[in-house]
Tab-separated table of C-alpha atoms in Angstrom:
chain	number	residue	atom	x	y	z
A	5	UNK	CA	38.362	-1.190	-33.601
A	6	UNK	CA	36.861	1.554	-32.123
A	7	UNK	CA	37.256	2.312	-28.548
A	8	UNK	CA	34.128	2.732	-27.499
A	9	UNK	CA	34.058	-1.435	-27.965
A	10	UNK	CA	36.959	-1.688	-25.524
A	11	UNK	CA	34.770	-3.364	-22.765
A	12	UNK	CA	32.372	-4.972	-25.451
A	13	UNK	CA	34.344	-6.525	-27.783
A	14	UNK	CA	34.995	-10.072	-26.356
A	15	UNK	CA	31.035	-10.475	-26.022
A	16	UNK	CA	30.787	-10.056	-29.636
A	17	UNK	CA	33.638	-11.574	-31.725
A	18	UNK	CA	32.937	-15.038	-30.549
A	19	UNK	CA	29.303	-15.044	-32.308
A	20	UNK	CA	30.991	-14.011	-35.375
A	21	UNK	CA	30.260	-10.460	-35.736
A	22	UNK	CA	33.057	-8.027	-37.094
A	23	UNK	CA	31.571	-4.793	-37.499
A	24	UNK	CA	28.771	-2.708	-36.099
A	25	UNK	CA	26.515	0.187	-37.232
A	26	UNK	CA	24.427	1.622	-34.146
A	27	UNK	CA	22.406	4.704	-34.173
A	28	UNK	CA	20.881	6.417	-30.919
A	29	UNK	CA	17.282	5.957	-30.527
A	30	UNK	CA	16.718	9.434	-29.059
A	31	UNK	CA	13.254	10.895	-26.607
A	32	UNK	CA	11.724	14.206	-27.738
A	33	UNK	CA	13.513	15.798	-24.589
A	34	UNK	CA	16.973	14.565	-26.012
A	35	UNK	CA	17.118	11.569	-23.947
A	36	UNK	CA	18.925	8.368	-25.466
A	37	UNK	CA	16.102	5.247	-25.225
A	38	UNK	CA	17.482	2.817	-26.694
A	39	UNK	CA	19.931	2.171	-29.941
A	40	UNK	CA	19.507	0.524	-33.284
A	41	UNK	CA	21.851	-1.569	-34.324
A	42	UNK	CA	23.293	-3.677	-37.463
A	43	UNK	CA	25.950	-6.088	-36.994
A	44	UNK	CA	28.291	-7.590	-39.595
A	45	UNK	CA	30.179	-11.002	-39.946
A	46	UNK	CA	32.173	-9.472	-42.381
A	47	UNK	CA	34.615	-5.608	-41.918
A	48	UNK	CA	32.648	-3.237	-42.995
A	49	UNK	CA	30.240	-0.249	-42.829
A	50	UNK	CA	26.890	0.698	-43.311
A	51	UNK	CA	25.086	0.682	-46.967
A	52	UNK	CA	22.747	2.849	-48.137
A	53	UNK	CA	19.577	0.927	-48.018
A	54	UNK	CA	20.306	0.611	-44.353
A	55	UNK	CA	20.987	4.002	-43.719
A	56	UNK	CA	17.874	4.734	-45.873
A	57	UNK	CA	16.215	2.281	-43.118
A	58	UNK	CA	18.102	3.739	-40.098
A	59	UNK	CA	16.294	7.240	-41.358
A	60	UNK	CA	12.992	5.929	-41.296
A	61	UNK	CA	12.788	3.579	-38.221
A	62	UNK	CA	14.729	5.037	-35.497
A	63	UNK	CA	12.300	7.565	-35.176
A	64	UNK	CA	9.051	4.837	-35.157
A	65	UNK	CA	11.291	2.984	-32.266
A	66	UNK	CA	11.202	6.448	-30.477
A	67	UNK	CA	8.223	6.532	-30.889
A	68	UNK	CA	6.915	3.296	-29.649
A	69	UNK	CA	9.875	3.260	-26.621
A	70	UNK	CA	8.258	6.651	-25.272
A	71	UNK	CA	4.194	5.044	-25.818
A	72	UNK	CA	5.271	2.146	-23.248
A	73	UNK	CA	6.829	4.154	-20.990
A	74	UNK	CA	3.522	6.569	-20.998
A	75	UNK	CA	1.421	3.113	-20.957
A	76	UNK	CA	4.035	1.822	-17.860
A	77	UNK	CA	3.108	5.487	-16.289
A	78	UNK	CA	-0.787	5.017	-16.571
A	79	UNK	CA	-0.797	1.626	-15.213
A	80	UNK	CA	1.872	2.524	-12.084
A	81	UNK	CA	-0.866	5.580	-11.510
A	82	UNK	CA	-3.968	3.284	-11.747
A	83	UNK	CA	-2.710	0.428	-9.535
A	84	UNK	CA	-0.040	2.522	-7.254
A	85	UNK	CA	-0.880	5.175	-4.702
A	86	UNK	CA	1.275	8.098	-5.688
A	87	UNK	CA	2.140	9.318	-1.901
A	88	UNK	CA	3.986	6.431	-0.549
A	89	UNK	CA	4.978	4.871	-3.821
A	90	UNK	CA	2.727	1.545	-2.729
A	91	UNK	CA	0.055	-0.751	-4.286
A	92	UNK	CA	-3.406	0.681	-3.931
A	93	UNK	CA	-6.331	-0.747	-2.891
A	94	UNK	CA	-7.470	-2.215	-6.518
A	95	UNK	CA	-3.785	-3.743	-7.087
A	96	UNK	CA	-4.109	-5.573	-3.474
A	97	UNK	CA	-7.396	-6.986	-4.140
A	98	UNK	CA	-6.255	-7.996	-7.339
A	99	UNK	CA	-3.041	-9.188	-5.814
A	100	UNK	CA	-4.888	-10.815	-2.534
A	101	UNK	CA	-7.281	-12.570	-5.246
A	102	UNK	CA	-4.062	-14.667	-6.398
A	103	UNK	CA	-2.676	-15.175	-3.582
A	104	UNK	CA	-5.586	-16.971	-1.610
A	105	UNK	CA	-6.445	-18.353	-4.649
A	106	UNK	CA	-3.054	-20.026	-4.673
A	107	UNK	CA	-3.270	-21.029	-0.820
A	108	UNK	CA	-1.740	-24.957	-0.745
A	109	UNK	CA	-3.202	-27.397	1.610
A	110	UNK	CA	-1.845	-27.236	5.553
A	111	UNK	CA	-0.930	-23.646	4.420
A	112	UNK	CA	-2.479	-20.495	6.157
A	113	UNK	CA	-3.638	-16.909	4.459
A	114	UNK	CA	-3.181	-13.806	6.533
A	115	UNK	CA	-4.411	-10.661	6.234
A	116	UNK	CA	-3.468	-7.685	8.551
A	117	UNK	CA	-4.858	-4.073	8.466
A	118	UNK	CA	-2.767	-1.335	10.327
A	119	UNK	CA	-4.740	2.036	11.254
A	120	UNK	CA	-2.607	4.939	12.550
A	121	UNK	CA	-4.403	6.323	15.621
A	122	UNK	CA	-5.541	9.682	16.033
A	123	UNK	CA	-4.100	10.067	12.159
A	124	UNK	CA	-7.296	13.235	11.367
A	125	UNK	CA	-6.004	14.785	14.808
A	126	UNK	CA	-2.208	15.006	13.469
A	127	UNK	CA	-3.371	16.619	9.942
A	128	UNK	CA	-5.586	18.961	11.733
A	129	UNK	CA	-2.520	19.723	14.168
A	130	UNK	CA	0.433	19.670	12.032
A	131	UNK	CA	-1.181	20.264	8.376
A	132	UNK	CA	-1.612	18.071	5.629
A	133	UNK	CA	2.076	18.760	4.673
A	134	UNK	CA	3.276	16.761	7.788
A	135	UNK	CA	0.775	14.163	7.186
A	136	UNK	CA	1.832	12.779	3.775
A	137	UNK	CA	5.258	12.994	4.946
A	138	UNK	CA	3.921	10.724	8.130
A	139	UNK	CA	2.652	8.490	5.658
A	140	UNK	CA	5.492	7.959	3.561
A	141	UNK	CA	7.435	7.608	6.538
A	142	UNK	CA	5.224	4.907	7.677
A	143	UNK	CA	5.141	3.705	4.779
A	144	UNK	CA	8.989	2.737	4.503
A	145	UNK	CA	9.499	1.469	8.234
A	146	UNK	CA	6.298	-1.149	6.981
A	147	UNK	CA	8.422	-2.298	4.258
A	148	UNK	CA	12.009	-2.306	5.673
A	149	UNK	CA	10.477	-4.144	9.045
A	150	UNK	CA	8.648	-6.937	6.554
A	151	UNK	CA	11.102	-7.312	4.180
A	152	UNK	CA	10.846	-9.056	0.582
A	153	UNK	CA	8.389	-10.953	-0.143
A	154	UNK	CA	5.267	-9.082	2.170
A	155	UNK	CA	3.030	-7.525	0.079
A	156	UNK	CA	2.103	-4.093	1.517
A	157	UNK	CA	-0.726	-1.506	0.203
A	158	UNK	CA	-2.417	1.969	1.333
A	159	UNK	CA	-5.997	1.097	1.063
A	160	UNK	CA	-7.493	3.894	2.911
A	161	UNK	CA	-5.875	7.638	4.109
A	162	UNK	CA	-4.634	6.379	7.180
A	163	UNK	CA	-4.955	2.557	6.469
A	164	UNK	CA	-2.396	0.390	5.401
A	165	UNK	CA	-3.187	-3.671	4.034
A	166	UNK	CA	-0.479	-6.306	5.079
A	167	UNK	CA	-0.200	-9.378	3.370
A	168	UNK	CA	2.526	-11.531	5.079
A	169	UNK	CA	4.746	-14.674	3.890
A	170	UNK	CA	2.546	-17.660	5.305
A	171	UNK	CA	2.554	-17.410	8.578
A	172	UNK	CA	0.963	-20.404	11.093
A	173	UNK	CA	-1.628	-19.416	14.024
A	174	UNK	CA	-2.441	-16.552	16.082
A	175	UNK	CA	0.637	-16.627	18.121
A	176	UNK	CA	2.620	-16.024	14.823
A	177	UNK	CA	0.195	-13.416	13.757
A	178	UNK	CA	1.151	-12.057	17.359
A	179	UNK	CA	4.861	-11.298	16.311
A	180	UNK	CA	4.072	-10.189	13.362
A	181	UNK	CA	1.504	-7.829	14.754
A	182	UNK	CA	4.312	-6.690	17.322
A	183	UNK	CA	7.090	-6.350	14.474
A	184	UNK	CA	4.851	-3.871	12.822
A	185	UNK	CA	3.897	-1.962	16.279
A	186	UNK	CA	7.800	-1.786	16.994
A	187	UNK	CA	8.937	-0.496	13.561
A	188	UNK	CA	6.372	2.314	14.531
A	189	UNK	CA	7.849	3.241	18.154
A	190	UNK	CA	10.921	5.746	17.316
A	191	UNK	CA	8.934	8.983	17.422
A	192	UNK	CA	8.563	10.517	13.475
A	193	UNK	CA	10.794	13.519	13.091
A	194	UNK	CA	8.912	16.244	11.162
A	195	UNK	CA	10.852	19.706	11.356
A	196	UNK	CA	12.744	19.241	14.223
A	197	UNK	CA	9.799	18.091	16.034
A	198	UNK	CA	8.857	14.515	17.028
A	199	UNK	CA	5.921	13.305	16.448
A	200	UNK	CA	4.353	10.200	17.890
A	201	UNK	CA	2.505	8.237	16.074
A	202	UNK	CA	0.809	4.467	17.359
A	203	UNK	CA	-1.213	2.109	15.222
A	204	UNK	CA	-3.872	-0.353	15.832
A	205	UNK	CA	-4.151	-3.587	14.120
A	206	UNK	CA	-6.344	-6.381	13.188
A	207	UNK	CA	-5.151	-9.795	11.871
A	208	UNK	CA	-7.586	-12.505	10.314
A	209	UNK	CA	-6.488	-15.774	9.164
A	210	UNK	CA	-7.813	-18.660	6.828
A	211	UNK	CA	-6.579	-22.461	5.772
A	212	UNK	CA	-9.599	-22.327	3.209
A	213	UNK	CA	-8.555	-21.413	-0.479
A	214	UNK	CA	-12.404	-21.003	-1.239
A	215	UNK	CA	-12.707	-18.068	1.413
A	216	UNK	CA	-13.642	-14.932	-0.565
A	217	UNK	CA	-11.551	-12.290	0.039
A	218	UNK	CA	-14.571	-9.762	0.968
A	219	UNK	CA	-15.483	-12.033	4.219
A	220	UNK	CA	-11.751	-12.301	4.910
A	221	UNK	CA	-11.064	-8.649	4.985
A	222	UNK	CA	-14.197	-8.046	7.394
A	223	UNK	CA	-13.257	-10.615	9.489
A	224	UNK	CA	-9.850	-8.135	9.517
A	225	UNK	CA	-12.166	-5.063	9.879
A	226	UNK	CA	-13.655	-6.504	13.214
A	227	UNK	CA	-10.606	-7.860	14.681
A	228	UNK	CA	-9.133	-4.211	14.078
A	229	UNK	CA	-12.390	-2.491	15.469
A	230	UNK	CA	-11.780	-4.541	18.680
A	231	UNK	CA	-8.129	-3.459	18.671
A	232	UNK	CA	-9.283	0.234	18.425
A	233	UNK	CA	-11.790	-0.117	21.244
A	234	UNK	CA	-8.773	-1.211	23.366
A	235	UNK	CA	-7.362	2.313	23.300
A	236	UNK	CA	-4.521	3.309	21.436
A	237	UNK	CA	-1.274	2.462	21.249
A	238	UNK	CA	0.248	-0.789	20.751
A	239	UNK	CA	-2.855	-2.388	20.754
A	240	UNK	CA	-3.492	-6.197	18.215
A	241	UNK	CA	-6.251	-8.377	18.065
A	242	UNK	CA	-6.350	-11.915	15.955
A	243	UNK	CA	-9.954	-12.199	14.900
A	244	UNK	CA	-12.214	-14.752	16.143
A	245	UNK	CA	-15.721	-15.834	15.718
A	246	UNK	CA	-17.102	-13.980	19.180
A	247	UNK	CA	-16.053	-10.691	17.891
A	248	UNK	CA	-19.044	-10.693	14.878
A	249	UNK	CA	-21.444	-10.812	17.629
A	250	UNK	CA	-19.744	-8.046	19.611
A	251	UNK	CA	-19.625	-6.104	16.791
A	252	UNK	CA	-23.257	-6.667	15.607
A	253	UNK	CA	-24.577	-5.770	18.981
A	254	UNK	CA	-22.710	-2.439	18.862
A	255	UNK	CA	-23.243	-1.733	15.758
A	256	UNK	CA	-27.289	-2.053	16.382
A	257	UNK	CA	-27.063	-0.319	19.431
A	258	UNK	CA	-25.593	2.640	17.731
A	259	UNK	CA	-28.123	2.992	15.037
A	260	UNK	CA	-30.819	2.256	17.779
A	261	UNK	CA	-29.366	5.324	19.723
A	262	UNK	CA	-29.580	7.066	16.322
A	263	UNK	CA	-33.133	6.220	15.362
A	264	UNK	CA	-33.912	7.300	19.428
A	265	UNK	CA	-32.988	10.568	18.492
A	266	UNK	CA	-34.523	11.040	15.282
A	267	UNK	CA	-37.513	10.002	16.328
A	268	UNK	CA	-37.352	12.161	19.596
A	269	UNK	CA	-37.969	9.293	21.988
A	270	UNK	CA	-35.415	10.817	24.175
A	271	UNK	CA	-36.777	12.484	27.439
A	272	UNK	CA	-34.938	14.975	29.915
A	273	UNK	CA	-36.046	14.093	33.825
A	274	UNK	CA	-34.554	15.956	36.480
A	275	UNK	CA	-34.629	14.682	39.905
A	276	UNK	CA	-34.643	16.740	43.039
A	277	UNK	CA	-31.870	15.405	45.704
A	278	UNK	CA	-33.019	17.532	49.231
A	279	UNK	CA	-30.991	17.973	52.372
A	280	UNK	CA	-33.515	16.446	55.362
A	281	UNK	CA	-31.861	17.863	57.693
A	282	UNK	CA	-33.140	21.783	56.451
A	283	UNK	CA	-35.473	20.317	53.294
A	284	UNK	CA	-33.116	22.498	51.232
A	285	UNK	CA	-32.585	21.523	47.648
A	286	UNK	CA	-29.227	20.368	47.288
A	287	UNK	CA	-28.232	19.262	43.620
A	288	UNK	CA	-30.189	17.454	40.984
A	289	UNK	CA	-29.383	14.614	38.995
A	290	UNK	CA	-30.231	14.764	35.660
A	291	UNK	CA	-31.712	11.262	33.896
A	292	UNK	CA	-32.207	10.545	30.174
């Protein structure tokens, strides 16, 4: 009869029950977690054994309510980057694991990496302030331009992980590729100031359930190298097989260049260029 069961009552009269006892199950700051609850078939109110139990357990439930929520809070912080509110990178490996392990025949894996351009220039610029606000913002246009049903991480500072609903060959990975690109174009507004902000990306694909993630995600680490050698901007590539060479050879020729000037094989020659007309020297050109 009382009011408070105005809205409630019809949910429990047909199960049989014709009187409740419910106590608040309160938080240490107050807050009401939960209730405990006896219900009656018969009119009536609450004995004193149960009252007697009401004393002792309501205050164990808190207790227990407010552990899971502090165990919910560790796990959210181990497995969630706290900027940007997204999976980190040991929830998407764990969560890229599955899925390619779950890849059906005739069905295609993706994986897409999206690196903000020039992101260390923009800190350095506008402070760090700016940048995790850039972040988050990026952040949200990824998920509201992939919708349900993409799973999206922050792996690195400036790197984001896309794993897309099955998508079939490169010229889908295109589209998506150019989704992402356009959710990006509207200039950031950061303190009444725009800020620009491109992204280049690199999309590798498999068919092959027994692919291990690892040589998945470099495949994606080359085909996004490429894209960033393109120049910034709006700039994609779909891996193929051609790029691990490409990348190789660069990749030695940089540490040869390195171990060139370690070892000081590097030599300075400067080469006279005369006028004949006067035999005046003119300029020199300088060869390493």
């Amino acid at each position: 009869t009382d009011p408070l069961w105005d809205d409630y009552r019809s949910l429990a009269l047909p199960l049989g029950f014709l009187a409740c006892w419910s106590s608040p199950i309160k938080a240490r700051d107050g807050r009401v977690v939960g209730t405990f609850a006896f219900y009656y078939r018969t009119r009536r109110g609450p004995e004193d054994i149960e009252r007697r139990i009401v004393a002792h357990c309501v205050h164990l439930c808190a207790i227990a309510i407010e552990h899971e929520d502090v165990q919910s809070h560790v796990r959210r912080l181990a497995f969630h980057d706290t900027l940007t509110g997204l999976p980190n990178r040991a929830l998407f490996r764990e969560r890229a694991l599955q899925m390619l392990a779950a890849l059906r025949p005739g069905h295609t894996f993706s994986l897409c990496y999206v690196d903000l351009d020039d992101f260390k220039g923009i800190n350095e610029a506008l402070g760090h302030r700016v940048g995790d606000r850039l972040l988050k913002g990026v952040a949200d246009r990824l998920a509201a331009c992939l919708g349900e049903g993409t799973f999206i991480a922050r792996v690195a500072g400036d790197e984001f992980a896309v794993v897309p609903l099955p998508i079939e060959g490169q010229e889908d990975a295109q589209l998506l590729a150019g989704k992402i690109s356009t959710a990006l174009d509207d200039p950031f507004v950061m303190d009444g100031q725009k800020v620009p902000l491109g992204a280049s990306i690199g999309i590798a694909q498999t068919s092959s359930a027994d692919m291990a993630l690892a040589e998945l995600s470099t495949c994606a680490d080359m085909a996004l190298y490429e894209a960033k050698s393109e120049g910034h901007g709006r700039t994609s590539r779909v891996y193929k097989p051609e790029m691990a060479a490409a990348v190789r050879s660069r990749r030695s020729f940089r540490q040869d260049i390195r171990n060139a000037v370690d070892a000081g094989d590097f030599t300075v020659v400067y080469q006279p260029i005369v006028a004949l007309a006067n035999n005046q020297l003119t300029a020199v050109e300088t060869l390493l």
